[in-house]
Every structure is written in C-alpha cells, then in structure tokens.
Amino acid sequence: MSDNTLRDHFLAMARNSAWSNNRLLGACAGLTDAEFAQERTSFFPSIQMTLNHNLIVDHIYMADIKGIGRRNISLVGDIPFPKLIDLKKAQDAFDAELIAFCDSLSASDLNRIISIEWHDGAVSEEPLQLVLSHLFIHQIHHRGQAHAMLAGTNVPPPQLDEFFLNYDMPRRKDEPFTG
C-alpha cells in the first residue's frame, strides 16, 4: 500500500467514523433520557457512558497527535455530556475536526512520531499512522458495544457497515459524510 493510499484510507476512515456516529447517535435519539442512561450489560454500564467514553478517548488521542498532551483536554468526568443532544453536537464537532485533520495529511506525515504519556506515567513513541489506526479501532469497538445495547431497547440499531462498498451506495446516498 502506498503512503498516498494509506493517507486516503485514513480520510475514508474519518468519514466512516462520522457517518457511523451520525447513524448511531441518530438512532439513540429515539430513546428517552432515562433509557439512554439506563444500566445495561456491556463493558461500560450504559449507552450514555459508552458513547461519552468514545468521545473522550477521541479527544485524548487528538491531543496526543497535536502534541498538547492528553491531560489537557477540556472534557471532565466520565460523562461530560449526559444529554444525547449535547453529546451529538460535541461528537459532530470532533468528527469534523478529524476529517479536516486527515484531509490535511501528507503521505510523509504518517510516519511522524507522536509522544504519548500514559496514565501510569510511561511514555511511548508511536508513528502517527498507528495512533490513527488505534483511534479508529477504538471507536469501532465501542460503537459496536453501544449498538448491541441499543438492540436491547425498542429502538432498532442502525446498519453501521454500509459505507465502503459500491453496492452500499444506494443505502447511504442521501446521508452526510459519504462523499
């Protein structure tokens, strides 16, 4: 895979992430505030906490990428956005930032080394391409958990795998982030 192909892949992944978040958070809008926060069985005990965690970690890795340090993010607590409407607005803003960041990458940027100070005080040096890969995998992992929890409600979970294939274009043609 050439560096330009990899750069283009990360831009596609950023658009896929925004599209998936839009679909999942849109479906969650069919829940009441109580249902959104209701305790459920998963890694995190609610859809609310799971999707807040995803956004918090998005900000943590972006802070690492920007070199400002993960301790300097502005989100506070495990649930900085208890209301879905506020979480969606914050997630939409992050997704736009991630798309713009990936769109601005050059092929040579992908090997830039990112210094990460972990919660235990350890520091690692990671190439940007691995940090971005991890960020996207982390998002997919927790969106899947929220998706499974949503299946236990009266709101049908949306398809989140209709993004990359030409066959899927008609299913998503009028949705944001697909171009």
Tab-separated table of C-alpha atoms in Angstrom:
chain	number	residue	atom	x	y	z
A	1	MET	CA	0.000	0.000	0.000
A	2	SER	CA	1.486	3.364	-0.973
A	3	ASP	CA	1.634	6.207	1.519
A	4	ASN	CA	-0.950	8.169	-0.507
A	5	THR	CA	-3.256	5.171	-0.468
A	6	LEU	CA	-2.831	4.911	3.306
A	7	ARG	CA	-3.472	8.649	3.705
A	8	ASP	CA	-6.621	8.295	1.603
A	9	HIS	CA	-7.650	5.300	3.713
A	10	PHE	CA	-7.404	7.357	6.904
A	11	LEU	CA	-9.529	10.091	5.341
A	12	ALA	CA	-12.108	7.461	4.368
A	13	MET	CA	-11.995	6.054	7.899
A	14	ALA	CA	-12.579	9.538	9.350
A	15	ARG	CA	-15.625	9.950	7.095
A	16	ASN	CA	-16.817	6.454	8.013
A	17	SER	CA	-16.467	7.289	11.696
A	18	ALA	CA	-18.518	10.468	11.305
A	19	TRP	CA	-21.136	8.602	9.256
A	20	SER	CA	-21.337	5.773	11.811
A	21	ASN	CA	-21.575	8.201	14.723
A	22	ASN	CA	-24.302	10.124	12.910
A	23	ARG	CA	-26.310	6.946	12.296
A	24	LEU	CA	-25.837	5.554	15.810
A	25	LEU	CA	-26.491	8.809	17.659
A	26	GLY	CA	-29.441	9.459	15.355
A	27	ALA	CA	-30.923	6.117	16.357
A	28	CYS	CA	-30.266	6.863	20.028
A	29	ALA	CA	-32.446	9.965	19.630
A	30	GLY	CA	-35.366	7.538	19.783
A	31	LEU	CA	-34.504	6.798	23.420
A	32	THR	CA	-35.689	8.795	26.398
A	33	ASP	CA	-33.005	10.362	28.594
A	34	ALA	CA	-33.655	7.607	31.139
A	35	GLU	CA	-33.281	4.853	28.517
A	36	PHE	CA	-30.067	6.453	27.210
A	37	ALA	CA	-28.600	6.416	30.734
A	38	GLN	CA	-30.170	3.092	31.808
A	39	GLU	CA	-27.812	0.449	33.193
A	40	ARG	CA	-27.163	-2.342	30.711
A	41	THR	CA	-24.748	-5.213	30.313
A	42	SER	CA	-21.550	-4.288	28.483
A	43	PHE	CA	-18.022	-3.045	29.162
A	44	PHE	CA	-19.454	0.309	30.241
A	45	PRO	CA	-22.792	0.143	32.053
A	46	SER	CA	-24.859	2.335	29.695
A	47	ILE	CA	-25.125	3.578	26.149
A	48	GLN	CA	-24.604	7.065	27.544
A	49	MET	CA	-21.314	6.191	29.242
A	50	THR	CA	-20.071	4.130	26.294
A	51	LEU	CA	-20.595	6.901	23.751
A	52	ASN	CA	-19.198	9.554	26.113
A	53	HIS	CA	-16.128	7.333	26.623
A	54	ASN	CA	-15.667	7.112	22.860
A	55	LEU	CA	-15.695	10.892	22.536
A	56	ILE	CA	-13.353	11.375	25.499
A	57	VAL	CA	-10.825	8.973	24.002
A	58	ASP	CA	-11.184	10.662	20.600
A	59	HIS	CA	-10.115	13.899	22.290
A	60	ILE	CA	-7.290	12.184	24.172
A	61	TYR	CA	-5.706	10.789	21.023
A	62	MET	CA	-6.194	14.041	19.112
A	63	ALA	CA	-4.436	15.872	21.961
A	64	ASP	CA	-1.563	13.386	21.649
A	65	ILE	CA	-1.460	13.898	17.880
A	66	LYS	CA	-1.454	17.692	18.247
A	67	GLY	CA	1.275	17.481	20.888
A	68	ILE	CA	-0.733	19.250	23.599
A	69	GLY	CA	-0.917	16.203	25.862
A	70	ARG	CA	-3.860	14.125	26.884
A	71	ARG	CA	-4.073	15.724	30.306
A	72	ASN	CA	-5.000	19.000	28.638
A	73	ILE	CA	-8.339	18.031	27.135
A	74	SER	CA	-11.324	20.062	28.271
A	75	LEU	CA	-13.723	17.167	28.905
A	76	VAL	CA	-14.294	16.443	32.587
A	77	GLY	CA	-15.624	13.270	34.201
A	78	ASP	CA	-16.851	10.002	32.751
A	79	ILE	CA	-19.996	11.574	31.285
A	80	PRO	CA	-19.250	15.133	30.181
A	81	PHE	CA	-22.397	15.091	28.024
A	82	PRO	CA	-25.286	13.452	29.918
A	83	LYS	CA	-27.839	14.622	27.327
A	84	LEU	CA	-27.741	12.973	23.915
A	85	ILE	CA	-28.324	16.258	22.080
A	86	ASP	CA	-25.189	17.741	23.656
A	87	LEU	CA	-23.161	14.586	23.051
A	88	LYS	CA	-24.188	14.548	19.380
A	89	LYS	CA	-23.198	18.187	18.944
A	90	ALA	CA	-19.798	17.542	20.542
A	91	GLN	CA	-19.265	14.346	18.544
A	92	ASP	CA	-20.211	16.116	15.296
A	93	ALA	CA	-17.643	18.837	16.067
A	94	PHE	CA	-14.929	16.277	16.788
A	95	ASP	CA	-15.781	14.299	13.658
A	96	ALA	CA	-15.466	17.449	11.521
A	97	GLU	CA	-12.099	18.151	13.148
A	98	LEU	CA	-10.892	14.596	12.487
A	99	ILE	CA	-11.978	14.737	8.838
A	100	ALA	CA	-10.193	18.084	8.378
A	101	PHE	CA	-7.078	16.714	10.075
A	102	CYS	CA	-6.974	13.591	7.906
A	103	ASP	CA	-7.686	15.679	4.806
A	104	SER	CA	-4.662	17.864	5.614
A	105	LEU	CA	-2.243	14.948	5.986
A	106	SER	CA	0.580	14.421	3.556
A	107	ALA	CA	1.998	10.962	2.936
A	108	SER	CA	5.128	11.892	4.909
A	109	ASP	CA	3.055	12.940	7.939
A	110	LEU	CA	2.040	9.327	8.547
A	111	ASN	CA	5.484	8.414	9.873
A	112	ARG	CA	5.671	11.421	12.223
A	113	ILE	CA	6.373	10.219	15.747
A	114	ILE	CA	3.800	11.014	18.416
A	115	SER	CA	4.862	11.012	22.054
A	116	ILE	CA	2.208	9.582	24.359
A	117	GLU	CA	2.338	9.829	28.141
A	118	TRP	CA	0.119	7.075	29.514
A	119	HIS	CA	-1.913	7.146	32.732
A	120	ASP	CA	0.767	5.077	34.518
A	121	GLY	CA	3.478	7.626	33.662
A	122	ALA	CA	5.064	5.523	30.920
A	123	VAL	CA	5.873	7.312	27.665
A	124	SER	CA	5.841	5.700	24.250
A	125	GLU	CA	6.811	6.978	20.837
A	126	GLU	CA	4.320	5.941	18.174
A	127	PRO	CA	4.074	6.679	14.444
A	128	LEU	CA	1.020	8.754	13.554
A	129	GLN	CA	-0.316	6.006	11.289
A	130	LEU	CA	-0.509	3.600	14.250
A	131	VAL	CA	-2.128	6.195	16.517
A	132	LEU	CA	-4.790	6.903	13.884
A	133	SER	CA	-5.315	3.167	13.337
A	134	HIS	CA	-5.792	2.690	17.068
A	135	LEU	CA	-8.194	5.635	17.309
A	136	PHE	CA	-10.401	4.155	14.577
A	137	ILE	CA	-10.326	0.633	16.036
A	138	HIS	CA	-11.190	2.011	19.474
A	139	GLN	CA	-14.194	3.846	18.042
A	140	ILE	CA	-15.441	0.782	16.166
A	141	HIS	CA	-15.030	-1.404	19.262
A	142	HIS	CA	-17.157	0.813	21.500
A	143	ARG	CA	-19.713	1.747	18.840
A	144	GLY	CA	-20.298	-1.998	18.499
A	145	GLN	CA	-20.961	-2.250	22.227
A	146	ALA	CA	-23.412	0.665	22.115
A	147	HIS	CA	-25.030	-0.894	19.051
A	148	ALA	CA	-25.535	-4.171	20.942
A	149	MET	CA	-27.002	-2.343	23.945
A	150	LEU	CA	-29.351	-0.442	21.631
A	151	ALA	CA	-30.618	-3.819	20.375
A	152	GLY	CA	-31.999	-4.363	23.888
A	153	THR	CA	-34.299	-1.341	23.549
A	154	ASN	CA	-37.356	-0.570	21.442
A	155	VAL	CA	-35.124	1.370	19.023
A	156	PRO	CA	-33.740	-0.750	16.186
A	157	PRO	CA	-29.971	-0.415	15.885
A	158	PRO	CA	-28.890	1.062	12.550
A	159	GLN	CA	-26.680	-0.639	9.984
A	160	LEU	CA	-23.135	0.580	10.511
A	161	ASP	CA	-21.424	-1.411	7.768
A	162	GLU	CA	-22.828	0.116	4.583
A	163	PHE	CA	-20.056	2.581	3.882
A	164	PHE	CA	-17.183	1.367	1.713
A	165	LEU	CA	-18.646	-0.896	-0.956
A	166	ASN	CA	-20.119	0.393	-4.201
A	167	TYR	CA	-23.032	-1.966	-3.572
A	168	ASP	CA	-23.910	0.025	-0.451
A	169	MET	CA	-24.025	3.442	-2.141
A	170	PRO	CA	-27.816	3.412	-2.709
A	171	ARG	CA	-28.366	2.703	1.021
A	172	ARG	CA	-26.437	5.777	2.080
A	173	LYS	CA	-26.669	8.145	-0.880
A	174	ASP	CA	-28.560	10.897	0.959
A	175	GLU	CA	-26.540	10.739	4.165
A	176	PRO	CA	-23.771	13.074	5.330
A	177	PHE	CA	-20.064	12.176	5.194
A	178	THR	CA	-20.401	9.717	2.313
A	179	GLY	CA	-18.725	11.807	-0.376
